[in-house]
CSV table of C-alpha atoms and ligand atoms in Angstrom, one decimal:
chain,number,residue,atom,x,y,z
A,75,MET,CA,78.6,60.9,72.4
A,76,THR,CA,82.5,60.8,72.5
A,77,GLU,CA,83.9,60.4,76.0
A,78,ARG,CA,85.4,63.5,77.6
A,79,THR,CA,88.7,62.9,79.4
A,80,ASP,CA,92.0,64.4,80.6
A,81,LEU,CA,95.0,63.9,78.4
A,82,LYS,CA,97.5,62.7,81.1
A,83,THR,CA,94.9,60.4,82.7
A,84,ILE,CA,94.0,58.7,79.5
A,85,ALA,CA,97.6,58.3,78.5
A,86,ALA,CA,98.5,56.6,81.8
A,87,GLU,CA,95.4,54.4,81.6
A,88,TRP,CA,95.7,53.2,78.0
A,89,LEU,CA,99.5,52.6,78.3
A,90,ALA,CA,98.9,50.6,81.5
A,91,ASP,CA,95.9,48.5,80.4
A,92,GLY,CA,97.4,47.5,77.1
A,93,LYS,CA,95.0,49.5,75.0
A,94,ALA,CA,98.1,51.2,73.4
A,95,ASP,CA,101.8,50.1,73.2
A,96,VAL,CA,102.8,53.6,72.1
A,97,LEU,CA,101.3,57.1,72.6
A,98,ILE,CA,102.1,60.0,70.3
A,99,GLY,CA,101.4,63.4,71.7
A,100,TRP,CA,103.1,66.8,72.0
A,101,GLN,CA,105.4,68.3,74.6
A,102,ALA,CA,106.7,71.9,75.0
A,103,GLY,CA,109.4,72.6,72.4
A,104,THR,CA,112.8,74.1,73.1
A,105,LEU,CA,111.9,77.4,71.4
A,106,PRO,CA,109.2,79.7,72.7
A,107,LEU,CA,105.7,79.0,71.2
A,108,ALA,CA,106.8,75.7,69.8
A,109,ALA,CA,105.8,72.2,70.6
A,110,ALA,CA,107.5,68.9,69.6
A,111,PRO,CA,106.3,65.3,69.4
A,112,LEU,CA,106.4,63.2,72.6
A,113,ILE,CA,106.4,59.5,72.1
A,114,LEU,CA,105.6,57.4,75.1
A,115,HIS,CA,106.1,53.6,75.3
A,116,ALA,CA,104.2,51.3,77.6
A,117,ASP,CA,106.2,49.7,80.5
A,118,ARG,CA,104.6,46.3,81.2
A,119,SER,CA,106.9,45.8,84.2
A,120,GLY,CA,104.5,47.4,86.6
A,121,ALA,CA,106.4,50.6,86.8
A,122,ASP,CA,104.7,53.9,86.0
A,123,PRO,CA,103.7,53.5,82.3
A,124,ALA,CA,105.7,56.0,80.3
A,125,GLY,CA,108.0,56.5,83.2
A,126,GLY,CA,106.4,59.7,84.4
A,127,ASN,CA,107.0,61.4,81.0
A,128,LYS,CA,103.3,61.6,80.5
A,129,ASP,CA,103.4,64.7,82.7
A,130,LYS,CA,105.2,66.4,79.8
A,131,LEU,CA,102.1,66.0,77.6
A,132,VAL,CA,100.6,69.3,76.5
A,133,PHE,CA,97.9,70.5,74.1
A,134,ASP,CA,97.5,74.1,73.1
A,135,ALA,CA,97.9,76.5,70.2
A,136,ARG,CA,101.7,75.6,70.0
A,137,CYS,CA,100.8,72.1,68.8
A,138,ALA,CA,100.9,72.6,65.1
A,139,MET,CA,102.6,69.4,63.8
A,140,ASN,CA,100.4,66.7,62.3
A,141,LEU,CA,101.3,63.7,64.4
A,142,VAL,CA,99.4,61.3,62.1
A,143,ASN,CA,102.6,61.4,59.9
A,144,LEU,CA,104.4,59.4,62.7
A,145,LEU,CA,102.0,56.5,62.5
A,146,HIS,CA,104.0,55.1,59.6
A,147,LYS,CA,106.9,54.4,62.1
A,148,PHE,CA,104.8,52.1,64.3
A,149,LYS,CA,103.0,49.8,61.8
A,150,ASP,CA,103.1,46.7,64.1
A,151,LYS,CA,102.0,48.4,67.3
A,152,LYS,CA,98.8,49.5,68.9
A,153,VAL,CA,99.1,53.3,68.9
A,154,ALA,CA,97.2,56.1,70.7
A,155,VAL,CA,97.6,59.4,68.8
A,156,VAL,CA,96.4,62.9,69.7
A,157,VAL,CA,94.7,64.6,66.7
A,158,LYS,CA,93.3,68.0,66.0
A,159,GLY,CA,90.5,68.3,63.5
A,160,CYS,CA,92.7,68.7,60.4
A,161,ASP,CA,94.9,65.8,61.6
A,162,SER,CA,91.8,63.6,61.9
A,163,ARG,CA,91.2,64.1,58.2
A,164,SER,CA,94.7,62.8,57.5
A,165,LEU,CA,94.0,59.8,59.7
A,166,ILE,CA,90.8,59.1,57.9
A,167,GLY,CA,92.6,59.4,54.5
A,168,LEU,CA,95.2,56.8,55.6
A,169,ILE,CA,92.4,54.5,56.9
A,170,GLN,CA,90.7,54.8,53.5
A,171,GLU,CA,93.9,53.9,51.7
A,172,LYS,CA,94.5,51.0,54.0
A,173,GLN,CA,97.8,52.4,55.3
A,174,VAL,CA,96.5,52.4,58.9
A,175,ASP,CA,94.4,49.7,60.5
A,176,ARG,CA,91.6,51.4,62.5
A,177,ASP,CA,91.6,48.5,64.9
A,178,ARG,CA,95.1,49.2,66.1
A,179,ILE,CA,94.7,53.0,66.5
A,180,VAL,CA,93.1,54.7,69.5
A,181,VAL,CA,92.3,58.3,68.7
A,182,ILE,CA,92.6,61.1,71.3
A,183,GLY,CA,90.7,64.0,69.9
A,184,ALA,CA,91.9,67.5,70.6
A,185,PRO,CA,89.3,70.2,69.8
A,186,CYS,CA,91.3,73.1,68.5
A,187,ALA,CA,90.7,76.8,67.9
A,188,GLY,CA,93.8,77.3,65.8
A,189,VAL,CA,97.6,77.0,66.0
A,190,ILE,CA,100.2,79.8,66.1
A,191,ASP,CA,101.6,81.0,62.8
A,192,PRO,CA,105.1,82.4,63.5
A,193,SER,CA,105.1,84.5,60.3
A,194,ALA,CA,101.7,86.1,61.2
A,195,LEU,CA,103.1,86.9,64.6
A,196,ALA,CA,106.3,88.4,63.2
A,197,ARG,CA,104.2,90.5,60.7
A,198,ILE,CA,101.9,91.8,63.5
A,199,THR,CA,104.7,92.6,66.0
A,200,GLY,CA,107.3,93.7,63.4
A,201,CYS,CA,109.7,91.4,65.2
A,202,ASP,CA,111.3,88.3,63.5
A,203,ALA,CA,113.3,87.1,66.5
A,204,PRO,CA,111.6,87.9,69.8
A,205,SER,CA,113.7,87.5,72.9
A,206,GLY,CA,110.8,85.9,74.8
A,207,ALA,CA,107.2,84.8,74.1
A,208,THR,CA,104.5,83.2,76.2
A,209,LEU,CA,101.1,81.8,75.3
A,210,GLU,CA,98.2,82.8,77.5
A,211,LYS,CA,94.6,81.7,77.2
A,212,ASP,CA,93.4,84.0,74.4
A,213,GLN,CA,96.6,86.0,73.7
A,214,VAL,CA,100.3,85.8,72.9
A,215,ARG,CA,102.8,88.0,74.8
A,216,VAL,CA,105.9,88.7,72.8
A,217,VAL,CA,109.0,90.6,74.0
A,218,CYS,CA,110.9,92.5,71.2
A,219,ASP,CA,113.8,94.8,72.0
A,220,ARG,CA,112.7,94.9,75.7
A,221,GLU,CA,109.2,96.0,74.6
A,222,GLU,CA,106.3,93.8,75.3
A,223,LYS,CA,103.6,93.3,72.7
A,224,VAL,CA,100.3,91.5,73.2
A,225,VAL,CA,98.6,89.9,70.2
A,226,PRO,CA,95.1,88.3,70.4
A,227,LEU,CA,95.5,84.6,69.7
A,228,SER,CA,92.8,84.7,67.0
A,229,GLU,CA,95.0,87.0,65.0
A,230,ALA,CA,98.2,85.0,65.4
A,231,VAL,CA,96.9,81.7,64.0
A,232,TYR,CA,97.4,80.3,60.5
A,233,PRO,CA,94.9,81.8,57.9
A,234,GLY,CA,93.5,78.3,57.3
A,235,CYS,CA,92.6,78.1,61.0
A,236,ARG,CA,90.3,81.1,60.9
A,237,GLY,CA,87.6,79.7,58.7
A,238,CYS,CA,88.3,76.1,59.8
A,239,SER,CA,85.2,73.8,59.6
A,240,VAL,CA,86.9,70.8,61.3
A,241,ARG,CA,88.0,72.2,64.6
A,242,ASN,CA,86.5,69.2,66.3
A,243,PRO,CA,88.1,65.9,65.2
A,244,LEU,CA,85.9,63.9,62.7
A,245,LEU,CA,87.2,60.7,64.3
A,246,ALA,CA,88.0,60.3,68.0
A,247,ASP,CA,87.6,57.6,70.7
A,248,CYS,CA,87.7,60.3,73.4
A,249,LEU,CA,88.0,64.1,73.6
A,250,ILE,CA,90.4,66.0,75.9
A,251,ALA,CA,88.4,69.2,75.9
A,252,ASP,CA,84.8,70.4,75.2
A,253,PRO,CA,84.1,70.8,71.5
A,254,VAL,CA,84.8,74.3,70.2
A,255,GLU,CA,82.7,76.5,67.9
A,256,GLN,CA,83.7,76.1,64.3
A,257,SER,CA,82.9,77.9,61.1
A,258,ALA,CA,79.6,76.7,59.7
A,259,ALA,CA,80.4,78.0,56.2
A,260,PRO,CA,81.8,75.4,53.7
A,261,GLU,CA,85.4,76.1,52.6
A,262,ALA,CA,85.2,79.0,50.2
A,263,PHE,CA,88.3,78.3,48.0
A,264,GLY,CA,88.2,82.0,47.0
A,265,ASP,CA,91.8,82.3,45.7
A,266,VAL,CA,91.4,79.0,43.9
A,267,GLU,CA,88.6,80.5,41.9
A,268,ALA,CA,90.9,83.5,41.1
A,269,LEU,CA,93.6,81.1,39.9
A,270,ARG,CA,91.1,79.2,37.8
A,271,GLN,CA,90.0,82.5,36.1
A,272,MET,CA,93.5,83.3,35.0
A,273,SER,CA,94.7,82.4,31.5
A,274,ARG,CA,97.0,79.4,31.1
A,275,ASP,CA,100.0,81.7,30.6
A,276,GLU,CA,99.2,83.7,33.7
A,277,ARG,CA,98.7,80.6,35.7
A,278,TRP,CA,102.0,79.2,34.4
A,279,ARG,CA,103.9,82.4,35.2
A,280,LYS,CA,102.5,82.5,38.7
A,281,PHE,CA,103.5,78.9,39.3
A,282,LEU,CA,107.0,79.6,38.0
A,283,HIS,CA,107.3,82.6,40.2
A,284,GLU,CA,106.4,80.5,43.2
A,285,MET,CA,108.7,77.7,42.3
A,286,LYS,CA,111.7,80.0,42.0
A,287,ARG,CA,111.6,80.2,45.8
A,288,CYS,CA,111.7,76.4,46.3
A,289,ILE,CA,115.1,75.0,47.4
A,290,LEU,CA,114.0,71.4,46.9
A,291,CYS,CA,114.7,70.6,50.6
A,292,HIS,CA,111.7,68.1,50.5
A,293,ALA,CA,110.5,69.2,53.9
A,294,CYS,CA,107.0,69.4,52.6
A,295,ARG,CA,107.1,65.8,51.5
A,296,ALA,CA,108.7,64.7,54.8
A,297,MET,CA,105.9,66.2,56.8
A,298,CYS,CA,103.0,65.1,54.6
A,299,PRO,CA,101.1,62.1,56.0
A,300,ALA,CA,99.9,61.3,52.4
A,301,CYS,CA,103.5,61.1,51.1
A,302,TYR,CA,104.2,57.6,52.3
A,303,CYS,CA,105.7,55.8,49.3
A,304,ARG,CA,108.7,53.7,50.3
A,305,GLU,CA,110.7,55.2,47.4
A,306,CYS,CA,109.6,58.6,46.1
A,307,PHE,CA,110.1,59.3,42.3
A,308,ALA,CA,112.2,62.3,43.4
A,309,ASP,CA,114.8,60.0,45.0
A,310,ILE,CA,115.1,57.4,42.2
A,311,THR,CA,118.6,57.6,40.7
A,312,ARG,CA,118.7,54.7,38.2
A,313,PRO,CA,117.5,56.3,36.0
A,314,ARG,CA,117.3,59.7,37.7
A,315,LEU,CA,113.8,61.1,37.1
A,316,ALA,CA,113.9,64.4,39.0
A,317,GLY,CA,116.8,66.8,39.1
A,318,ARG,CA,117.7,68.6,42.3
A,319,THR,CA,119.5,71.7,41.0
A,320,ALA,CA,118.8,75.5,41.4
A,321,ASP,CA,117.0,75.4,38.0
A,322,PRO,CA,113.3,76.2,38.7
A,323,ALA,CA,112.5,73.5,36.1
A,324,ASP,CA,113.5,70.9,38.7
A,325,ALA,CA,111.3,72.4,41.4
A,326,MET,CA,108.4,72.6,38.9
A,327,PHE,CA,108.8,69.0,37.9
A,328,PHE,CA,108.9,67.8,41.6
A,329,HIS,CA,105.9,69.8,42.6
A,330,LEU,CA,103.8,69.0,39.5
A,331,LEU,CA,104.4,65.3,40.0
A,332,ARG,CA,103.8,65.5,43.7
A,333,LEU,CA,100.6,67.4,43.1
A,334,MET,CA,99.4,64.7,40.7
A,335,HIS,CA,100.1,62.1,43.3
A,336,LEU,CA,98.1,64.0,45.8
A,337,ALA,CA,95.1,64.6,43.6
A,338,GLY,CA,92.0,63.5,45.6
A,339,ARG,CA,94.2,62.5,48.5
A,340,CYS,CA,95.4,65.8,50.0
A,341,THR,CA,93.2,66.6,53.0
A,342,GLY,CA,94.4,70.2,53.3
A,343,CYS,CA,96.0,69.5,56.7
A,344,GLY,CA,98.6,72.3,56.0
A,345,ALA,CA,101.6,70.3,57.4
A,346,CYS,CA,103.5,70.9,54.2
A,347,VAL,CA,102.9,74.7,54.3
A,348,ARG,CA,104.0,74.9,57.9
A,349,ALA,CA,107.2,72.9,57.1
A,350,CYS,CA,108.4,75.0,54.2
A,351,PRO,CA,111.3,77.2,55.2
A,352,MET,CA,110.9,79.4,52.1
A,353,GLY,CA,107.2,80.2,52.5
A,354,VAL,CA,106.3,78.6,49.1
A,355,ASP,CA,102.5,78.9,48.7
A,356,LEU,CA,101.8,75.2,48.4
A,357,ARG,CA,98.3,75.6,50.0
A,358,LEU,CA,97.0,77.3,46.9
A,359,TYR,CA,97.9,74.4,44.6
A,360,ASN,CA,96.8,71.8,47.1
A,361,ASP,CA,93.4,73.6,47.5
A,362,PHE,CA,93.1,73.8,43.7
A,363,LEU,CA,93.1,70.0,43.6
A,364,ARG,CA,90.8,69.6,46.6
A,365,ALA,CA,88.3,72.1,45.1
A,366,PHE,CA,88.4,70.2,41.8
A,367,ALA,CA,87.8,66.8,43.4
A,368,LYS,CA,84.9,68.3,45.4
A,369,LYS,CA,83.3,70.1,42.5
A,370,GLU,CA,83.7,67.5,39.7
A,371,TYR,CA,83.4,64.3,41.8
A,372,GLY,CA,81.8,65.4,45.0
A,373,PHE,CA,84.8,63.8,46.8
A,374,GLU,CA,86.4,65.2,50.0
A,375,ALA,CA,89.6,63.5,51.1
A,376,GLY,CA,89.5,62.5,54.8
A,377,ALA,CA,85.8,63.1,55.2
A,378,ASP,CA,84.5,59.5,55.6
A,379,ALA,CA,86.6,56.5,56.7
A,380,GLN,CA,84.1,54.1,55.2
A,381,ALA,CA,84.2,55.7,51.7
A,382,PRO,CA,86.5,54.1,49.1
A,383,PRO,CA,89.5,56.3,48.2
A,384,PHE,CA,89.2,58.7,45.3
A,385,ILE,CA,91.2,56.7,42.8
A,386,GLY,CA,89.7,53.4,44.0
A,387,GLU,CA,86.1,53.9,42.8
A,388,PHE,CA,84.6,53.1,39.5
A,389,ASP,CA,81.2,54.4,38.3
A,390,GLN,CA,79.4,52.7,35.4
A,391,ASN,CA,78.0,56.1,34.4
A,392,ASP,CA,81.4,57.7,34.1
A,393,PRO,CA,81.5,59.2,30.5
A,394,ASN,CA,85.2,57.9,30.2
A,395,ASP,CA,85.6,60.7,27.6
A,396,PHE,CA,89.4,60.7,28.1
A,397,THR,CA,89.8,57.1,26.9
A,398,MET,CA,90.1,56.0,23.3
B,202,SF4,S1,93.0,73.9,60.6
B,202,SF4,FE1,91.4,73.7,62.1
B,202,SF4,S2,91.9,71.9,63.3
B,202,SF4,FE2,93.7,72.4,62.2
B,202,SF4,S3,95.0,73.6,63.5
B,202,SF4,FE3,93.7,75.1,62.3
B,202,SF4,S4,91.8,75.4,63.6
B,202,SF4,FE4,92.9,73.6,64.4
B,203,SF4,S1,100.0,68.0,50.7
B,203,SF4,FE1,100.1,69.3,52.5
B,203,SF4,S2,98.0,69.8,53.0
B,203,SF4,FE2,97.9,68.0,51.6
B,203,SF4,S3,97.9,66.2,52.9
B,203,SF4,FE3,100.0,66.6,52.4
B,203,SF4,S4,100.8,67.9,54.1
B,203,SF4,FE4,98.6,68.0,54.2
B,204,SF4,S1,109.4,72.6,51.8
B,204,SF4,FE1,109.3,74.4,50.5
B,204,SF4,S2,111.4,74.7,49.8
B,204,SF4,FE2,111.3,72.6,50.6
B,204,SF4,S3,110.8,71.4,48.7
B,204,SF4,FE3,108.9,71.9,49.7
B,204,SF4,S4,108.2,73.8,48.7
B,204,SF4,FE4,110.4,73.5,48.2
């Protein structure tokens, strides 16, 4: 059974006893209902490890960012990282791909009932820019034009959080709260099936329509733990492979190649979707790939740290019908 502990206590303990050189968690953000990463460094001088900043650590429904993405910055250090269930899948994916050494990571598991989706909240309250907002245990209190509106937390979370089957981290050395109830039903991939049923032309038109909104800011790539190439094809300039103009063909090229690179690797953590300033429906296309890998190959990215990565396995019985 995974040890149950308090976040601030374990942060102080692990930074003091050398179990971790760095701890990555969340702190309250500067905007209401937002949280930002907090990176604490061990102080071996005998002073308070993390210089008292550990008191800023928080975990609640504001903590949407996938902190696993920050592990790439601390490759030579022992790192403690706080993960939600979906983040733990990203971590497992990186361990499978040998991008993270399990022996230098200590995992603080954060059972999670969902994180706040600002666009859902705006839709429910009819208010894009609230003058104030507070998170309470099971509800969010929003002030719009001096009027207070109360929204149940379960309605204000991302759609993917509602049927989430990994609310309790799949990999953790300790837990900072009791496990939460999670959806027992396997992921339905309902809209993926609808996409599959469309004709090729319809699918292409839908994709084009979606891509017209993309401004090629690359925020989705920046926030994706699986996008860790030192040089991305989209940044290569000699020769230039991918354009970065307002022509939707450039957005289509970028996303088609990125999707190919993520096939069997995307864990569905949703970090890219949350990062997109234009609300591009990347989730549908990521889920399309995840559903395909699951159905055709029985493979789920980020499910088993011991399993070889999707592209790294060879089966003697594979029909190889695509080779000459
Ligand atoms: S997908 Fe699951 S683990 Fe991730 S934030 Fe939503 S409820 Fe939490
Ligand atoms: S593509 Fe998006 S959902 Fe998939 S692993 Fe990257 S950030 Fe997560
Ligand atoms: S974050 Fe959104 S707008 Fe930016 S490149 Fe990705 S899909 Fe396009």
